[in-house]
mmCIF file of C-alpha atoms in Angstrom:
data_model
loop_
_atom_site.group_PDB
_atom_site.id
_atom_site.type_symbol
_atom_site.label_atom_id
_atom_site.label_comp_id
_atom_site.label_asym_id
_atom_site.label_seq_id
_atom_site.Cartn_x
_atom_site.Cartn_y
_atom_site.Cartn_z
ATOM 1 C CA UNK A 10 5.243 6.337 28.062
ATOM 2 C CA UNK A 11 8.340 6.449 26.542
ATOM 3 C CA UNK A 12 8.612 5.442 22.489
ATOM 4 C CA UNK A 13 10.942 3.749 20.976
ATOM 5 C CA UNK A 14 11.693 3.546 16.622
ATOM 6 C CA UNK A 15 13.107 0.685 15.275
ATOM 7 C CA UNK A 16 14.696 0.905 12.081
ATOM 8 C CA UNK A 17 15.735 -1.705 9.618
ATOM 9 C CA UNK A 18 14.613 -4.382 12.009
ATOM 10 C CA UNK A 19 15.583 -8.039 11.300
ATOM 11 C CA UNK A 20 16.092 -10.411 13.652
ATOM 12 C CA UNK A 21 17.904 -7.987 15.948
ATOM 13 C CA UNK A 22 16.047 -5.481 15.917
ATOM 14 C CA UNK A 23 12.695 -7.351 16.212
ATOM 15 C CA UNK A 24 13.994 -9.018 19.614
ATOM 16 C CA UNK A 25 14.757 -5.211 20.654
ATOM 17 C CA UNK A 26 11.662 -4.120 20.182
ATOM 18 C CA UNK A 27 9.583 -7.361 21.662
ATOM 19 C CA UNK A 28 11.755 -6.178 24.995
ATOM 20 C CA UNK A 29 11.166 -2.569 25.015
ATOM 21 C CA UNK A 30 7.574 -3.167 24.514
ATOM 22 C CA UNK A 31 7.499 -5.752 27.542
ATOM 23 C CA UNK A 32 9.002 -2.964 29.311
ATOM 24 C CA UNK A 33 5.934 -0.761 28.602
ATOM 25 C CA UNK A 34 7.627 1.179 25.636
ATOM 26 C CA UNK A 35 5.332 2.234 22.726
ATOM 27 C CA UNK A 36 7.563 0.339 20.089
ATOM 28 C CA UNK A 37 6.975 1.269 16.089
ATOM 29 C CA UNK A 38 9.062 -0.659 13.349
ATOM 30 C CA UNK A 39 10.105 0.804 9.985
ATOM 31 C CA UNK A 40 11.005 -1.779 7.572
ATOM 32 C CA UNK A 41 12.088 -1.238 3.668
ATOM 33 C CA UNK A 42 9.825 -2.884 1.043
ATOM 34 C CA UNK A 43 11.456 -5.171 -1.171
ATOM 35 C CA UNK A 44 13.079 -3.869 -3.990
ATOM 36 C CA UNK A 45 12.019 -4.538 -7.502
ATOM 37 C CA UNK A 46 13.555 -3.417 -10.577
ATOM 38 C CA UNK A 47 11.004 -3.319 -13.061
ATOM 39 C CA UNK A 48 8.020 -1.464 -13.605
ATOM 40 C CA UNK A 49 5.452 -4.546 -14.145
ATOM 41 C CA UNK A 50 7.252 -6.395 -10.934
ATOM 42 C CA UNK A 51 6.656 -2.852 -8.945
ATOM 43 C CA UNK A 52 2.868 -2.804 -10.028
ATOM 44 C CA UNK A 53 2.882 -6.764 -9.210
ATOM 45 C CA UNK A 54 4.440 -6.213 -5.646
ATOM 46 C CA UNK A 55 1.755 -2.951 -4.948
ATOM 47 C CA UNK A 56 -1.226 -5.512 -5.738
ATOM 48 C CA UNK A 57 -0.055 -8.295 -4.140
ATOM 49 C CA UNK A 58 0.265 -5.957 -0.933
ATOM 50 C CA UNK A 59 -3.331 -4.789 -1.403
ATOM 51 C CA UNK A 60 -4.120 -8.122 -0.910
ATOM 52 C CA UNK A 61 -2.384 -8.607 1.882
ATOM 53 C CA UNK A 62 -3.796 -5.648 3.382
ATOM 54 C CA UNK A 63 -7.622 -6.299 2.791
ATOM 55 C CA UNK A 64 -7.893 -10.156 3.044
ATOM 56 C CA UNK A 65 -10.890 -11.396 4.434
ATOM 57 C CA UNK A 66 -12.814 -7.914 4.545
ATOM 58 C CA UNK A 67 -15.251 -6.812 2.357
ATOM 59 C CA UNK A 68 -17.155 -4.888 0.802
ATOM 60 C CA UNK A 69 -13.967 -2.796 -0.996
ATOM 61 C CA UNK A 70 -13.882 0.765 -2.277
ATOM 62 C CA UNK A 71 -10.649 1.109 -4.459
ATOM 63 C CA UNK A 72 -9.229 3.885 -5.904
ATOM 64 C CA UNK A 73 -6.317 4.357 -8.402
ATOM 65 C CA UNK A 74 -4.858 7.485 -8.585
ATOM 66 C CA UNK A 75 -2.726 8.711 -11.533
ATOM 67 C CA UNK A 76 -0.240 11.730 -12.839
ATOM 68 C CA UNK A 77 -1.464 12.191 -16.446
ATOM 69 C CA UNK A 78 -1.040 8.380 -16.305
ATOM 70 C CA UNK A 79 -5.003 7.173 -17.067
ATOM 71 C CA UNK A 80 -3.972 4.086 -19.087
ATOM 72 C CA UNK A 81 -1.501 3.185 -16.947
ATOM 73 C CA UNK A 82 -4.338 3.659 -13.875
ATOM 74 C CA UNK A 83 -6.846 1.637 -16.025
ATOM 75 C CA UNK A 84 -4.172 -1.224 -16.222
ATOM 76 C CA UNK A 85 -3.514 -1.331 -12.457
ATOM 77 C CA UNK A 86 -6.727 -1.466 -11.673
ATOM 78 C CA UNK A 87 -7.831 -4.365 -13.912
ATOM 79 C CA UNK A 88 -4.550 -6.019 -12.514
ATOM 80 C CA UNK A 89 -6.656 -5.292 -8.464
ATOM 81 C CA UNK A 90 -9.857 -6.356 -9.471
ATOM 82 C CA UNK A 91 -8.596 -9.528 -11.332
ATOM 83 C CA UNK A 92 -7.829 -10.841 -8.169
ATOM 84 C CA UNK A 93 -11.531 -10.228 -6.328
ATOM 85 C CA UNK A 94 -14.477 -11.846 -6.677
ATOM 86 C CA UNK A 95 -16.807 -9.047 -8.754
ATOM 87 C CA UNK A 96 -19.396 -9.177 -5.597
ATOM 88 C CA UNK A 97 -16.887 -8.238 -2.862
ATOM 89 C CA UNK A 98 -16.016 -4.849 -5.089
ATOM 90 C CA UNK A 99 -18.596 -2.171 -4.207
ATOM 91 C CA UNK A 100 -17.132 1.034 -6.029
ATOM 92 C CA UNK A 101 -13.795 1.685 -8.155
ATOM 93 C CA UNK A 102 -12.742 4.829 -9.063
ATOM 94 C CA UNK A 103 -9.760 6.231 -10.828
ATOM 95 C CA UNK A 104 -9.071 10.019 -10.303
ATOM 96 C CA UNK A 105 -5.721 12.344 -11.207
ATOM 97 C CA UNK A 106 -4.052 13.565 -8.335
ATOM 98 C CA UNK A 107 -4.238 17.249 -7.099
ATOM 99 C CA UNK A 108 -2.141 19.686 -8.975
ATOM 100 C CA UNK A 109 0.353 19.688 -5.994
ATOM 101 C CA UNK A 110 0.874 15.650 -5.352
ATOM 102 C CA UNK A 111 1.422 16.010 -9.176
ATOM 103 C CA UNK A 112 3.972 18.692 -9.137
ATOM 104 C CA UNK A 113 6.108 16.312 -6.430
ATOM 105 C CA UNK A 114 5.463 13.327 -8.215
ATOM 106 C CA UNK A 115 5.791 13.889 -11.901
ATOM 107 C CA UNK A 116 4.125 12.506 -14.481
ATOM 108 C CA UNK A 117 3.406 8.706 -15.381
ATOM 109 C CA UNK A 118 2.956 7.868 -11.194
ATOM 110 C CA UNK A 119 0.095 5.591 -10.434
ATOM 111 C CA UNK A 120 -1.003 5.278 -6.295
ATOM 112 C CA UNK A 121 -3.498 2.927 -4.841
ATOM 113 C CA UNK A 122 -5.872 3.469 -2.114
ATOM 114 C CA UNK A 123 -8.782 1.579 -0.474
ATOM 115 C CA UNK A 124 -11.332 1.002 2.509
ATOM 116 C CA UNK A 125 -12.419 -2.199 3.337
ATOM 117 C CA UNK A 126 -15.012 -3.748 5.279
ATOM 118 C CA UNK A 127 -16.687 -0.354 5.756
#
């Protein structure tokens, strides 16, 4: 089966892909996030695509992850589980990142991560 990597997509694109993968291609789209220029609007963007991603299924296991960043961590995490109904929240964590994520990251990151409906 041949493959076939869309980049950048848009309209274009998309109708590319939709043919390739009618002609029995394995199609897989990259597309950029939006781009924000503040910190807050960054943080605002990551939750809102949490929510996105785990609509409808529950019970949730979030993590926040952090680079000598545990305020910042705490923050992002009230700012997920303000949007949740307490019940459908079965475990939060937040947790520093291993000494080498850290060294490529720098200090002050914050990451998210999750299951859902598991």
């Amino acid at each position: 089966q041949k493959r076939v990597l869309v980049v950048g997509a848009g309209y274009i694109g998309m109708e590319l892909g939709t043919v390739y993968a009618a002609l029995g291609s394995r199609v897989t789209v990259v597309e950029a996030l939006d781009r924000v220029r503040t910190w807050n609007k960054a943080l605002d963007r990551l939750v809102e695509i949490y929510a996105g991603a785990v609509a409808g299924r529950k019970p949730l296991r979030i993590a926040v992850l952090h680079a000598n960043a545990e305020e910042e961590a705490q923050r992002l995490m009230e700012r997920v589980k303000s949007i949740f109904n307490v019940n459908d929240i079965r475990e939060t964590v937040i947790v520093p990142v291993s000494p080498v994520i850290g060294a490529h990251t720098g200090p002050g990151c914050v990451g998210l991560t999750f299951t859902a409906g598991m």
